[in-house]
CSV table of C-alpha atoms and ligand atoms in Angstrom, one decimal:
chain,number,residue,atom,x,y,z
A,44,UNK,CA,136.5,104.3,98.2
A,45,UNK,CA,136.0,102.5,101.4
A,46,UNK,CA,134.3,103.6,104.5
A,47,UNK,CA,137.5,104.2,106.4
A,48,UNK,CA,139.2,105.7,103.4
A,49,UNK,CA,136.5,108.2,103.7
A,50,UNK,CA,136.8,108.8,107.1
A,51,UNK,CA,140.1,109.5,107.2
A,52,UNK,CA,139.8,111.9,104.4
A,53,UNK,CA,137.7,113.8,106.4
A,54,UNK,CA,139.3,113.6,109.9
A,55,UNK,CA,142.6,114.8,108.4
A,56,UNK,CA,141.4,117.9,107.3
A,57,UNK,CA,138.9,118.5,109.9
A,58,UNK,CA,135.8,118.2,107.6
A,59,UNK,CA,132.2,118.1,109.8
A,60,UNK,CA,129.4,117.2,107.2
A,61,UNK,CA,126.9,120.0,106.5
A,62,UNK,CA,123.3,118.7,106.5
A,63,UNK,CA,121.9,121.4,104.6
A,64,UNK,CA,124.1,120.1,101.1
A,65,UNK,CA,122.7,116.4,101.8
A,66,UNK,CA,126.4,115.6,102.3
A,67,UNK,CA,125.6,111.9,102.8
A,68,UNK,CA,128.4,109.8,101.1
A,69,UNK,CA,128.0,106.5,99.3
A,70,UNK,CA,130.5,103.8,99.8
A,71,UNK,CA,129.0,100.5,99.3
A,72,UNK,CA,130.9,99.3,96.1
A,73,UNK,CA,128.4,97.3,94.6
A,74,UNK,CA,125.8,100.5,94.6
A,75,UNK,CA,128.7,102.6,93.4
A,76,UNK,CA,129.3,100.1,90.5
A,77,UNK,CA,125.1,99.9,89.2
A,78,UNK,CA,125.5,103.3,89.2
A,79,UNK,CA,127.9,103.6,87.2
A,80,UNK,CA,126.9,100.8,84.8
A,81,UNK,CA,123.8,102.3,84.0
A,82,UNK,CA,125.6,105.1,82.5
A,83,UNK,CA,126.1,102.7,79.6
A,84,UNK,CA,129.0,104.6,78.3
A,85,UNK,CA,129.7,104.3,74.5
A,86,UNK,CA,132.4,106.2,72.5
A,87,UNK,CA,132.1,109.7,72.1
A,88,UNK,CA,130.5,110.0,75.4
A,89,UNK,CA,131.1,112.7,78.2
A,90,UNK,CA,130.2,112.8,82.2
A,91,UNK,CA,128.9,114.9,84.4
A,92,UNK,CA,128.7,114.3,87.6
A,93,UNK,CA,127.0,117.4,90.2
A,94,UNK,CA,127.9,116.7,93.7
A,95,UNK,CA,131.0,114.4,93.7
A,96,UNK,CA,131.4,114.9,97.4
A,97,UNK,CA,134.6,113.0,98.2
A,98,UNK,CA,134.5,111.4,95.0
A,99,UNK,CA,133.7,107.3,95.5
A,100,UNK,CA,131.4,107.9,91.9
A,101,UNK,CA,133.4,110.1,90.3
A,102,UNK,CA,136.7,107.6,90.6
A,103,UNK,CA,134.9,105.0,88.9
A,104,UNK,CA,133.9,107.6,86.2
A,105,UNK,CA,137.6,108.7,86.1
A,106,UNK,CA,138.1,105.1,85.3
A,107,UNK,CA,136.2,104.6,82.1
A,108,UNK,CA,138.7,107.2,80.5
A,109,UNK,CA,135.5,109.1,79.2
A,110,UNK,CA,135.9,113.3,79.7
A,111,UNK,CA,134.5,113.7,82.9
A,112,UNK,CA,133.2,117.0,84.6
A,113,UNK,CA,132.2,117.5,87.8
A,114,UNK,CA,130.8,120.0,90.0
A,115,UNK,CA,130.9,120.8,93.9
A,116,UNK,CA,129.8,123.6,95.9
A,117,UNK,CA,131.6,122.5,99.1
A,118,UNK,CA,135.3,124.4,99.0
A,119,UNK,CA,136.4,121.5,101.5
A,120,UNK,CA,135.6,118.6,99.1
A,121,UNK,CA,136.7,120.6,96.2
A,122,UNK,CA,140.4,120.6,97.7
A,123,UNK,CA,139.7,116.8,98.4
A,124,UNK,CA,138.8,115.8,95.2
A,125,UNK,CA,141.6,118.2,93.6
A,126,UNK,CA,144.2,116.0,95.5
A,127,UNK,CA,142.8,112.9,94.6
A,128,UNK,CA,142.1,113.2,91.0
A,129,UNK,CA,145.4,115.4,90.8
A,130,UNK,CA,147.0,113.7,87.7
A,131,UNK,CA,143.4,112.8,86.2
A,132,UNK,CA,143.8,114.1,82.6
A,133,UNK,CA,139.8,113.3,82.0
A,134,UNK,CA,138.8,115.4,84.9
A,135,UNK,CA,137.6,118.9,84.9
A,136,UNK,CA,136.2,120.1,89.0
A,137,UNK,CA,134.5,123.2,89.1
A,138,UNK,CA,133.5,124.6,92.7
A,139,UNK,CA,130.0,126.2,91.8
A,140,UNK,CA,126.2,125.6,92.9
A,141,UNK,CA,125.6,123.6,90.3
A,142,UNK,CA,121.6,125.1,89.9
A,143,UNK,CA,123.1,128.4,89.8
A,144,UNK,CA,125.9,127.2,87.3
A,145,UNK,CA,123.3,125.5,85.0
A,146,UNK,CA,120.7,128.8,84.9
A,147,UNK,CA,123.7,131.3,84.4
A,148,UNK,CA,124.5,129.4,80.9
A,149,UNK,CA,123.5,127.9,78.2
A,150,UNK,CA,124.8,124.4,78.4
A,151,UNK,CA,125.1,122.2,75.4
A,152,UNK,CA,125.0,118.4,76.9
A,153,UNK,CA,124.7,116.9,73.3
A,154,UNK,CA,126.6,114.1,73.7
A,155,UNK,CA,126.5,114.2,77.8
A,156,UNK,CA,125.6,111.7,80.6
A,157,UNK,CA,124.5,113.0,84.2
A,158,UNK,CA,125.6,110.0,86.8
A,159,UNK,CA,125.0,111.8,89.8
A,160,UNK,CA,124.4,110.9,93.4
A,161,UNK,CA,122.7,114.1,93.5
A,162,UNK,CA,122.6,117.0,96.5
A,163,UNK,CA,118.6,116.0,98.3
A,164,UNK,CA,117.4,119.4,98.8
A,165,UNK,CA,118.2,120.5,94.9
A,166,UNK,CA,117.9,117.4,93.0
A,167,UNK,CA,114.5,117.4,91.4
A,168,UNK,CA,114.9,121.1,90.2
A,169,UNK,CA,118.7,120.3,88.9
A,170,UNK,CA,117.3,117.3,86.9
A,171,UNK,CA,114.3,119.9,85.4
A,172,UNK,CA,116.7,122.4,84.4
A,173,UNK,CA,119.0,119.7,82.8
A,174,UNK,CA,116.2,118.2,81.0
A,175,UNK,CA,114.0,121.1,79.7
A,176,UNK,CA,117.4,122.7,78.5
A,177,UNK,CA,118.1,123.3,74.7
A,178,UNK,CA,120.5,120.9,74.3
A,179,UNK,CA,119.7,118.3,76.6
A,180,UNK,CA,122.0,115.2,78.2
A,181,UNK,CA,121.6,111.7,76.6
A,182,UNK,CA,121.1,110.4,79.5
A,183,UNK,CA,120.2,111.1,83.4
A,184,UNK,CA,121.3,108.5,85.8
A,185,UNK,CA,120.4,109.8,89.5
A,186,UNK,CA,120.2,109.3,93.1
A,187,UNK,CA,117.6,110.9,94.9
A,188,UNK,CA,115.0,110.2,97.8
A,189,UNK,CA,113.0,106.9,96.8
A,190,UNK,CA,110.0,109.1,97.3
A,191,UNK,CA,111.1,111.4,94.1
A,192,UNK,CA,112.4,109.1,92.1
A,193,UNK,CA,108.7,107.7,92.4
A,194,UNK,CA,107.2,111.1,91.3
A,195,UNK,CA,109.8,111.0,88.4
A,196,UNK,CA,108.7,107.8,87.1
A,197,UNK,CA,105.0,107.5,88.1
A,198,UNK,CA,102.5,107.1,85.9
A,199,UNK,CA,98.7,109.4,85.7
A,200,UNK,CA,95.9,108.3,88.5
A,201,UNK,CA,98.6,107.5,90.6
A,202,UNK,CA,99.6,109.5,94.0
A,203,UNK,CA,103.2,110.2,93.0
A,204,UNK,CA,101.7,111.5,89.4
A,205,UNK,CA,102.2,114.9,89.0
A,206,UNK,CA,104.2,118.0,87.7
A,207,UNK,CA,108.2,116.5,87.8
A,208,UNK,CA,106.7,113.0,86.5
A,209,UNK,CA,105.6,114.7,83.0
A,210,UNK,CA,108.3,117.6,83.2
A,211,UNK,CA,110.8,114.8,82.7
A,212,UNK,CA,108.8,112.0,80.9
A,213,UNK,CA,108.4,114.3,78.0
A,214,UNK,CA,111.9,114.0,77.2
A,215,UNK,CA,113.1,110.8,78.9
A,216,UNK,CA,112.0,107.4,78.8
A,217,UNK,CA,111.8,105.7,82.8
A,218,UNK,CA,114.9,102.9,81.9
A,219,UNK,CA,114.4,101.2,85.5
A,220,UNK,CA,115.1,102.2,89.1
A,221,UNK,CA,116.7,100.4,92.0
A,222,UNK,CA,116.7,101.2,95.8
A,223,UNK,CA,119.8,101.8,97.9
A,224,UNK,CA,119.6,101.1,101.4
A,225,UNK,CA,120.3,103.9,103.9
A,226,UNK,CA,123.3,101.6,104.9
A,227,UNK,CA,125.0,102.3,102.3
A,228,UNK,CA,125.6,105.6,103.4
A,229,UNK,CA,127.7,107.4,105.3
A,230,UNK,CA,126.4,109.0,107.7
A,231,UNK,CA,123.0,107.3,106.7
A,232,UNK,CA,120.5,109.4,105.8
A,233,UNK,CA,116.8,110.0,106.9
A,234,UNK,CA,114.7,108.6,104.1
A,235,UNK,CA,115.4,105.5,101.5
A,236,UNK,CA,117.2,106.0,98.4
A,237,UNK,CA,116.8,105.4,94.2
A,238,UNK,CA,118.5,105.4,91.4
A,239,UNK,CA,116.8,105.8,88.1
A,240,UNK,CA,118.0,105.9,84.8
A,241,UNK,CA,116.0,107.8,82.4
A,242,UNK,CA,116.9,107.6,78.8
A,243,UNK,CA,116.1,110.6,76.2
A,244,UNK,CA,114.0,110.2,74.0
A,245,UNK,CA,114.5,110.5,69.9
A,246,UNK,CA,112.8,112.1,68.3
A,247,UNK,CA,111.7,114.3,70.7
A,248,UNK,CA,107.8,114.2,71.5
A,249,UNK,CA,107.4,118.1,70.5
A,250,UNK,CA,109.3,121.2,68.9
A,251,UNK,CA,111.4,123.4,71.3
A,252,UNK,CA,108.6,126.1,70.6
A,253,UNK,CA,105.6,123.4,71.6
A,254,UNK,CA,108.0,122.2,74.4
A,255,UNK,CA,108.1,126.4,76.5
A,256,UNK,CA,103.7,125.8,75.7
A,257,UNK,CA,103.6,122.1,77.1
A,258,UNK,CA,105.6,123.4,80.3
A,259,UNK,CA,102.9,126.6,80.8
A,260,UNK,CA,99.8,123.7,80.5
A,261,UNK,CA,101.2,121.0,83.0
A,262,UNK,CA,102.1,123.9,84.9
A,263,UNK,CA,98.6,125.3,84.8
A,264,UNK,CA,97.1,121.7,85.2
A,265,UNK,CA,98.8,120.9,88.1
A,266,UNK,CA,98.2,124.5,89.9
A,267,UNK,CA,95.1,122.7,91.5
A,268,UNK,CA,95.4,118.6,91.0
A,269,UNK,CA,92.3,118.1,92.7
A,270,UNK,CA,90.4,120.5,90.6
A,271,UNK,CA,88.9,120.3,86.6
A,272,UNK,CA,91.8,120.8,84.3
A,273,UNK,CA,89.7,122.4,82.2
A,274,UNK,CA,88.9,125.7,84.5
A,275,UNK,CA,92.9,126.1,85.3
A,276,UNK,CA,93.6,126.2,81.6
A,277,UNK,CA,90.5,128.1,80.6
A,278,UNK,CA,93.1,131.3,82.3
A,279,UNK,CA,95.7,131.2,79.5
A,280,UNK,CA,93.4,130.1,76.7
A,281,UNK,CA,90.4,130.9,74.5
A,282,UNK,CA,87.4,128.3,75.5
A,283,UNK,CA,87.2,126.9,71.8
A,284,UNK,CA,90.5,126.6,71.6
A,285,UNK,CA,90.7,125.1,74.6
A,286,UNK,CA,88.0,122.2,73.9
A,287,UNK,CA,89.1,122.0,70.6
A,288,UNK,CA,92.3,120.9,71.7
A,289,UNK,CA,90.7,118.9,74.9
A,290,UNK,CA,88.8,117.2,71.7
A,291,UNK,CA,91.5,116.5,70.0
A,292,UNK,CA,94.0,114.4,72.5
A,293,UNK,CA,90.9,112.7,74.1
A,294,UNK,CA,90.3,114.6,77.4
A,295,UNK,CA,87.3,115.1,78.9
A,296,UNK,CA,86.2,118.5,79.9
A,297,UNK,CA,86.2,117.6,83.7
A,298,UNK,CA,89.7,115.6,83.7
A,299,UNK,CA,91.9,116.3,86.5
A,300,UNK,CA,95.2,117.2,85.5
A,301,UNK,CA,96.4,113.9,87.7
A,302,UNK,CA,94.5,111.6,85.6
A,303,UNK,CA,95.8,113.0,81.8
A,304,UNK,CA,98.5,111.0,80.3
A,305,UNK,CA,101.8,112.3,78.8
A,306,UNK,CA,100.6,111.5,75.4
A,307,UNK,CA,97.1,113.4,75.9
A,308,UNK,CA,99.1,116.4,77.5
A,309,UNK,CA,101.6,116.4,74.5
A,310,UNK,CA,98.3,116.3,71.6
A,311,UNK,CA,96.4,119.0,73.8
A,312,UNK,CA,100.3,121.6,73.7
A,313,UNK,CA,100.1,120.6,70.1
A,314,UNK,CA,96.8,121.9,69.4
A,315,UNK,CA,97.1,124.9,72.1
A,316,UNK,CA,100.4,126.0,70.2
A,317,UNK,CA,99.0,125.7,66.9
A,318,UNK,CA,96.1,128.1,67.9
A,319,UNK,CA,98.5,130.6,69.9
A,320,UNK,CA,102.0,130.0,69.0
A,321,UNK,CA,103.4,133.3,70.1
A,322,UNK,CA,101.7,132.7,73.4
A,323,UNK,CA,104.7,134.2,76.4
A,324,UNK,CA,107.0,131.4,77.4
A,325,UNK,CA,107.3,129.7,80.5
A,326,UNK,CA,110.8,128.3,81.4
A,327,UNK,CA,111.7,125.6,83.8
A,328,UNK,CA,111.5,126.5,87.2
A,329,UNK,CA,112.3,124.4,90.3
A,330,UNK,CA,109.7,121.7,91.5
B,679,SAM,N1,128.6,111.9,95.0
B,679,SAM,C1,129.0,111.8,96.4
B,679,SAM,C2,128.7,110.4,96.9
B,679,SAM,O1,128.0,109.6,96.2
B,679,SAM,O2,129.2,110.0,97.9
B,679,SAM,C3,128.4,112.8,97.3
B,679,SAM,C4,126.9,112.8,97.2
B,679,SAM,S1,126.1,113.8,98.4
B,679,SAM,C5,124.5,113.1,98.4
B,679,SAM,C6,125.8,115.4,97.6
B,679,SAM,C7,127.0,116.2,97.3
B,679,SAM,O3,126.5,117.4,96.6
B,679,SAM,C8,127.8,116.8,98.5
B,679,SAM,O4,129.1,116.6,98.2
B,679,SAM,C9,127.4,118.3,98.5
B,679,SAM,O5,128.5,119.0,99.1
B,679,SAM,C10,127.2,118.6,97.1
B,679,SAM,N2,126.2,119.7,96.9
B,679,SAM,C11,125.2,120.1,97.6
B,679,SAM,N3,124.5,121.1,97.0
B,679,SAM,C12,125.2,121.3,95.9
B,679,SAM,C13,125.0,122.3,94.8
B,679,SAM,N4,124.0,123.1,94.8
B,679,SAM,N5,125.8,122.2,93.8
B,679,SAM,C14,126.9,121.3,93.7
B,679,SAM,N6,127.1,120.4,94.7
B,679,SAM,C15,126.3,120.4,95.7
């Protein structure tokens, strides 16, 4: 989908861009193309795509033959994209807030790929809700500010090192990045652009049990990143437990939360659950 294709899409029906749903379209063919390569689709596979906008992604998606579903809040585009993709036997639209759509159910995405050019303003917490689900996508291939994308991939003692970096590394593997110029955009937006492809991995790092306890500790960690870990956690926990575990993955008792490894954080949720597996959950919540 060209520039001018777009365009006219939208002059024809009238369609001014709403800033607040990050409406900022991608038609550069080569980007469009990466993107969709690093779905590395295999048979058996489905799509899901959440913002299709006017749809330059999704027809490339279309194109593999692989079920694809897609999901726009935008009542305008939806009509757009229902024209386009009219015959499209592989094509399912639904017109929903995709957040809202994937809290209200329990999604199975066994089997599922996100490639997504993904809404700014709700992308981070759509990927966390995706991820931390129970049945979680194979894949997660996004487009986000370069700034999160750096928080999703970063690793500890590093600024971007926090609370969405281990929510999603303790399910995905970073599979490499690669920046988008704003020019690629239309209109162009404010701030640079990524795409990362994180790839889940099997077997998973804890049980879905240990998984609602990790979420509570990076949580709690994180609450105050400049502060001990140790007195955060000290809240939820029993103080031998909690230095039993500290012990165990290799913390010290005054490690900042921003300076403890995914591994060390998964060993310390092992030990914490193990002690206190009943302990209340803790969901995913937006970041
Ligand atoms: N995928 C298209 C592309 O690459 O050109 C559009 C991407 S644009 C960055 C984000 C899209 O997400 C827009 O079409 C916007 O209307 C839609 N959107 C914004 N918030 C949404 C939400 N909560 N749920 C579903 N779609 C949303």
């Amino acid at each position: 989908m060209t520039l001018s294709e777009m365009r006219r899409w939208l002059d024809s029906r009238g369609i001014q861009l709403t800033r607040s749903l990050g409406q900022n379209f991608l038609h550069d063919g080569n980007q469009l193309r990466r993107i969709a390569a690093a779905a590395d689709c295999q048979p058996g596979d489905s799509l899901l795509e959440i913002g299709p906008g006017l749809g330059p992604l999704t027809e490339l998606l279309i194109a593999t033959g692989f079920p694809v579903l897609a999901v726009e809040k935008d009542q305008r585009l939806v009509e757009v994209l229902r024209e386009r993709f009219a015959t499209a036997a592989n094509f399912t639209l639904l017109h929903d807030d995709a957040l809202e759509w994937l809290k209200r159910g329990s999604h199975d995405w066994t089997g599922w790929k996100l490639v997504a050019n993904l809404p700014y303003s709700v992308g981070s917490p759509i990927l966390v809700e995706l991820a931390l689900g129970p049945c979680p996508p194979e894949r997660l291939v996004a487009t986000l500010q370069r700034e999160v994308i750096q928080r999703i991939v970063a690793s500890p003692g590093t600024e971007p090192y926090g609370l969405l970096s281990l929510l999603l590394q303790v399910r995905y593997e970073p599979a490499g990045t690669f920046g988008i110029p704003a020019s690629c955009f239309f209109p162009p937006p404010d701030v640079e652009s990524s795409c990362v492809t994180l790839r889940r991995r099997t077997p998973e790092l804890l049980s879905a049990a240990e998984l609602t306890c990790f979420v509570r500790v990076v949580k709690l960690g994180f609450s105050q990143r400049r502060k001990m870990m140790r007195k955060q956690l000290r809240a939820a926990w029993p103080e031998a437990t909690l230095d039993a575990g500290l012990a165990a993955a290799g913390i010290a008792s005054t490690a900042r939360a921003e300076d403890v490894g995914l591994e060390a954080f998964v060993t310390l949720t092992r030990h914490l659950h193990a002690a206190s597996p009943t302990s209340p959950p803790s969901g995913p919540s937006p970041v």
